Short mmCIF file of N, CA and C and ligand atoms in Angstrom, two decimals:
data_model
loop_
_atom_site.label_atom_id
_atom_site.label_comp_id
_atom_site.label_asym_id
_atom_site.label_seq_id
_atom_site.Cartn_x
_atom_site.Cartn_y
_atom_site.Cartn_z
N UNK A 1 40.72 -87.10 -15.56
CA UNK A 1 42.17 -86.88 -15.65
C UNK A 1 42.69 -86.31 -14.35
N UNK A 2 43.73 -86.84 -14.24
CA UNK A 2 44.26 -86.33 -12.74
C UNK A 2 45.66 -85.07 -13.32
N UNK A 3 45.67 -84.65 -12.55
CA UNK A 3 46.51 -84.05 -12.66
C UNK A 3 47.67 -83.12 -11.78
N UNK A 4 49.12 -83.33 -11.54
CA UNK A 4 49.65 -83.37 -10.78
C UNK A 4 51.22 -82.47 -11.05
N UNK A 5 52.01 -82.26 -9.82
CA UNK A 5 52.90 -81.24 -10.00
C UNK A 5 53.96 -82.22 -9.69
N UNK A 6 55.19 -82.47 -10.35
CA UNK A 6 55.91 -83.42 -9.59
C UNK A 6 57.55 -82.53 -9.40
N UNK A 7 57.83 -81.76 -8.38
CA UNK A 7 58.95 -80.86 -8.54
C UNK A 7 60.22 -81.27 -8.93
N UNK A 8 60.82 -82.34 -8.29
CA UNK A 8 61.64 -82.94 -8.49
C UNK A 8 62.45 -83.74 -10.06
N UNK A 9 60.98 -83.69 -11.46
CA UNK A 9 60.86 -83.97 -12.64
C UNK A 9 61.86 -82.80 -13.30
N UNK A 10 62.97 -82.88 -13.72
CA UNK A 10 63.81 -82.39 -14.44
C UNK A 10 64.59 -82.24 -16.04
N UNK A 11 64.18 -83.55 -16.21
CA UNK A 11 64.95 -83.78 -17.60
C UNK A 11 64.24 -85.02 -18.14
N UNK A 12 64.54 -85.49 -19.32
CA UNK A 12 63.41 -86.57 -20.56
C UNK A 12 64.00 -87.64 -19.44
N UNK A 13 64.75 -88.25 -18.54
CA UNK A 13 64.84 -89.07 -17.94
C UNK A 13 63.73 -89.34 -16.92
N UNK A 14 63.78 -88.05 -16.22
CA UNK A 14 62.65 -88.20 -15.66
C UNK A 14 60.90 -88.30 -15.19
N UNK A 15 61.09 -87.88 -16.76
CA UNK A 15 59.65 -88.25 -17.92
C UNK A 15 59.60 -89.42 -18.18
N UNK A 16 60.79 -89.98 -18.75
CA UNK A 16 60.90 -91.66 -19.13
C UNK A 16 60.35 -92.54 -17.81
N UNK A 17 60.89 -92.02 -16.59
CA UNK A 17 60.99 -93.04 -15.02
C UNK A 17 59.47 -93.18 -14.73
N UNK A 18 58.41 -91.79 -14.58
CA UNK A 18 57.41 -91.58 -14.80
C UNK A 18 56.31 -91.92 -15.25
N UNK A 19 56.72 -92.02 -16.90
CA UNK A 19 56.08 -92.19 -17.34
C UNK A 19 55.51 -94.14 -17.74
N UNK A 20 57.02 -95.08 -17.69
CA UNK A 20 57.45 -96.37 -17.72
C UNK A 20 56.68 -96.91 -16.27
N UNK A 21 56.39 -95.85 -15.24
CA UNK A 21 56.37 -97.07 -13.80
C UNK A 21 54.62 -96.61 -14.57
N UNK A 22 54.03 -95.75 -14.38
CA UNK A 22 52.77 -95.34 -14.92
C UNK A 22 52.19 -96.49 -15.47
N UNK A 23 53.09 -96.97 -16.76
CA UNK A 23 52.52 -97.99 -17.82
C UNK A 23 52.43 -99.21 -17.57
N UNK A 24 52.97 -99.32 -16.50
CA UNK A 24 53.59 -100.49 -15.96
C UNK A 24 52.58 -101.11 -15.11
N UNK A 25 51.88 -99.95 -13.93
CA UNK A 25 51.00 -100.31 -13.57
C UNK A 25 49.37 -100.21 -14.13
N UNK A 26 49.49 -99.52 -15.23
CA UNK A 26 48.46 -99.14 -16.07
C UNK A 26 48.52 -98.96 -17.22
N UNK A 27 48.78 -100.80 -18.18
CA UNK A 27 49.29 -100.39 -19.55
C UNK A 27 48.45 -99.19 -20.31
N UNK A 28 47.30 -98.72 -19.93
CA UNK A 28 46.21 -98.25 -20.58
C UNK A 28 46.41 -97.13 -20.63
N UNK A 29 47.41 -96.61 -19.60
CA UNK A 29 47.24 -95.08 -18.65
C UNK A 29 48.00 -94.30 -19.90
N UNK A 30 46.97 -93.16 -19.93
CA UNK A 30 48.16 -91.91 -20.75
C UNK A 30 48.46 -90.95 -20.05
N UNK A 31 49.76 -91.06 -20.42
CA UNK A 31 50.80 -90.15 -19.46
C UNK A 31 50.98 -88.67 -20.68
N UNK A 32 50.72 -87.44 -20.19
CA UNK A 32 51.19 -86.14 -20.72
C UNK A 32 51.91 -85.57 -20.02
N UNK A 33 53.10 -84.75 -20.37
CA UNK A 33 54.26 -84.18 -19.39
C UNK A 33 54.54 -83.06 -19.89
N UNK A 34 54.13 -82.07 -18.97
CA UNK A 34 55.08 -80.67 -19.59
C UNK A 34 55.82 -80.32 -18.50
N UNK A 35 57.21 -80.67 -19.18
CA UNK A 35 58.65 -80.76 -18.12
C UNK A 35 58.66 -79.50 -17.71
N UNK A 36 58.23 -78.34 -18.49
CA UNK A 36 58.80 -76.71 -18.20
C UNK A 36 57.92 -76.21 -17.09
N UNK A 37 56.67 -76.53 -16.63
CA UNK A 37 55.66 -76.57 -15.92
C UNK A 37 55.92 -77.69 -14.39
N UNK A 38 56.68 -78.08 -14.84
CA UNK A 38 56.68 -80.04 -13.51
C UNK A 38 55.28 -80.38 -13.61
N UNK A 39 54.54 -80.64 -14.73
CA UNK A 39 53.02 -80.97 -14.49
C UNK A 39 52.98 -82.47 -15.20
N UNK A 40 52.31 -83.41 -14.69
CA UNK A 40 52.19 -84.59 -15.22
C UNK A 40 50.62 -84.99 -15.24
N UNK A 41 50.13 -84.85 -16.08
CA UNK A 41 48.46 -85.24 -16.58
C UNK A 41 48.52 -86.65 -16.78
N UNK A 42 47.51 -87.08 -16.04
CA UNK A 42 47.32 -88.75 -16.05
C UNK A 42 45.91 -89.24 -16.28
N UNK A 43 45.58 -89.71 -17.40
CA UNK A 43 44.34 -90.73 -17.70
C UNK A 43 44.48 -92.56 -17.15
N UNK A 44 43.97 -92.33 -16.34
CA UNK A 44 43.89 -93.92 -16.08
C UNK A 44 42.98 -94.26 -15.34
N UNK A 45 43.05 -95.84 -15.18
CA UNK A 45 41.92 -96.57 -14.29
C UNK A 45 41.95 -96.54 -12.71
N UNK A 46 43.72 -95.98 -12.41
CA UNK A 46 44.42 -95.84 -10.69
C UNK A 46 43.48 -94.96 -10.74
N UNK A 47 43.09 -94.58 -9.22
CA UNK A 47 42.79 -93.54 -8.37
C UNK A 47 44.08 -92.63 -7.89
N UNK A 48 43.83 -91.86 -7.40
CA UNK A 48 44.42 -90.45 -6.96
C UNK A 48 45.82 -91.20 -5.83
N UNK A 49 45.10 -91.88 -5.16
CA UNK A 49 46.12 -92.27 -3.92
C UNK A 49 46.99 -93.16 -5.15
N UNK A 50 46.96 -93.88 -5.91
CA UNK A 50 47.09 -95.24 -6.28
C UNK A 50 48.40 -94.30 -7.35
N UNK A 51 48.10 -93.68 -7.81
CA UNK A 51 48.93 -92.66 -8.84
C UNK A 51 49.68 -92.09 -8.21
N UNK A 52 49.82 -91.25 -7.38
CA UNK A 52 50.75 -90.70 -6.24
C UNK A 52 51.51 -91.62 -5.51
N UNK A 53 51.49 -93.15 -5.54
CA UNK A 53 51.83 -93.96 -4.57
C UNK A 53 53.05 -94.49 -5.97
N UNK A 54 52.53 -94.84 -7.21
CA UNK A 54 52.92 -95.37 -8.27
C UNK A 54 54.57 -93.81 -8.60
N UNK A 55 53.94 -93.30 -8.63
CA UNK A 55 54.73 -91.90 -8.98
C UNK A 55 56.04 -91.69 -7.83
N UNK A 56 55.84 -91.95 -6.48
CA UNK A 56 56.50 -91.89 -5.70
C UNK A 56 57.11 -93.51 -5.11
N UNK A 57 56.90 -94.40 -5.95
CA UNK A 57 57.43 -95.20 -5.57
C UNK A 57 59.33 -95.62 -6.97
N UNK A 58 58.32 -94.58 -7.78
CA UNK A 58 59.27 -94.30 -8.82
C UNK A 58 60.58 -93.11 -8.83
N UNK A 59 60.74 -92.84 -7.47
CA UNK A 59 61.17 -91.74 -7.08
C UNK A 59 61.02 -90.33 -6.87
N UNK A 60 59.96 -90.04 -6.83
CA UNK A 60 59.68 -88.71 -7.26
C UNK A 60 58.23 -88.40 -6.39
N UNK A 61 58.25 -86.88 -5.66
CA UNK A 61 57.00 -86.65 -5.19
C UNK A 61 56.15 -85.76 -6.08
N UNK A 62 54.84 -86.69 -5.55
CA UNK A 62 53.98 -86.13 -6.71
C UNK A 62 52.74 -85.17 -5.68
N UNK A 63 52.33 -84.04 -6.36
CA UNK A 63 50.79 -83.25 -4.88
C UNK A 63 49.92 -82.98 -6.67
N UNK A 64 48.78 -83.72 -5.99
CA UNK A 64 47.73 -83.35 -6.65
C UNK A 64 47.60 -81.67 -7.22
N UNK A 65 47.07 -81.33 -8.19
CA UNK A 65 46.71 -79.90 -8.15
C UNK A 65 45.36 -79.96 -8.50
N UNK A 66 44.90 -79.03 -7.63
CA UNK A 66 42.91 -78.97 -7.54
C UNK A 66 42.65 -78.22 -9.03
N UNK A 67 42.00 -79.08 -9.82
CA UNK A 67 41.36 -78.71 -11.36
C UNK A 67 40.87 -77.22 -11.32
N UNK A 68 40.35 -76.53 -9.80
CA UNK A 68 39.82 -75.17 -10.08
C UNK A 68 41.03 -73.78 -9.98
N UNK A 69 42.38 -74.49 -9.46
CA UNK A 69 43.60 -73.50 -9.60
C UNK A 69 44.22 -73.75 -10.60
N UNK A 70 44.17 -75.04 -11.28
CA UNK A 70 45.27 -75.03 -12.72
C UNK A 70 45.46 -74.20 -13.74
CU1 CU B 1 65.55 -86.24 -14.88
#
């Protein structure tokens, strides 16, 4: 699971944008969102670059967060 901070994520819209380009490129991918946090947990087959590229091509910047500070 990857898991990521996306600051700019504000409101169920921007969960929806997120979460839709996600599926889009990865019908498989499960998307978890805790809006109050900006944290977006991602199960999928993308890699790290490939998810961040998907995420930010959807408007929004996404920075990894290292599994040993979460
Ligand atoms: Cu929004």
């Amino acid at each position: 699971m990857l898991r990521l901070r996306v600051e700019k994520m504000v409101c169920g819209h921007c969960v929806k944008a997120i979460t839709e380009a996600m599926q889009a490129a990865d019908s498989q991918a499960q998307v978890n969102v805790r809006l109050d946090d900006k944290i977006v947990e991602i199960s999928s087959t993308k890699g790290e670059d490939d998810v961040i590229a998907i995420i930010r091509n959807a408007g929004y910047s996404a920075e990894l967060i290292n599994e040993s500070f979460a």
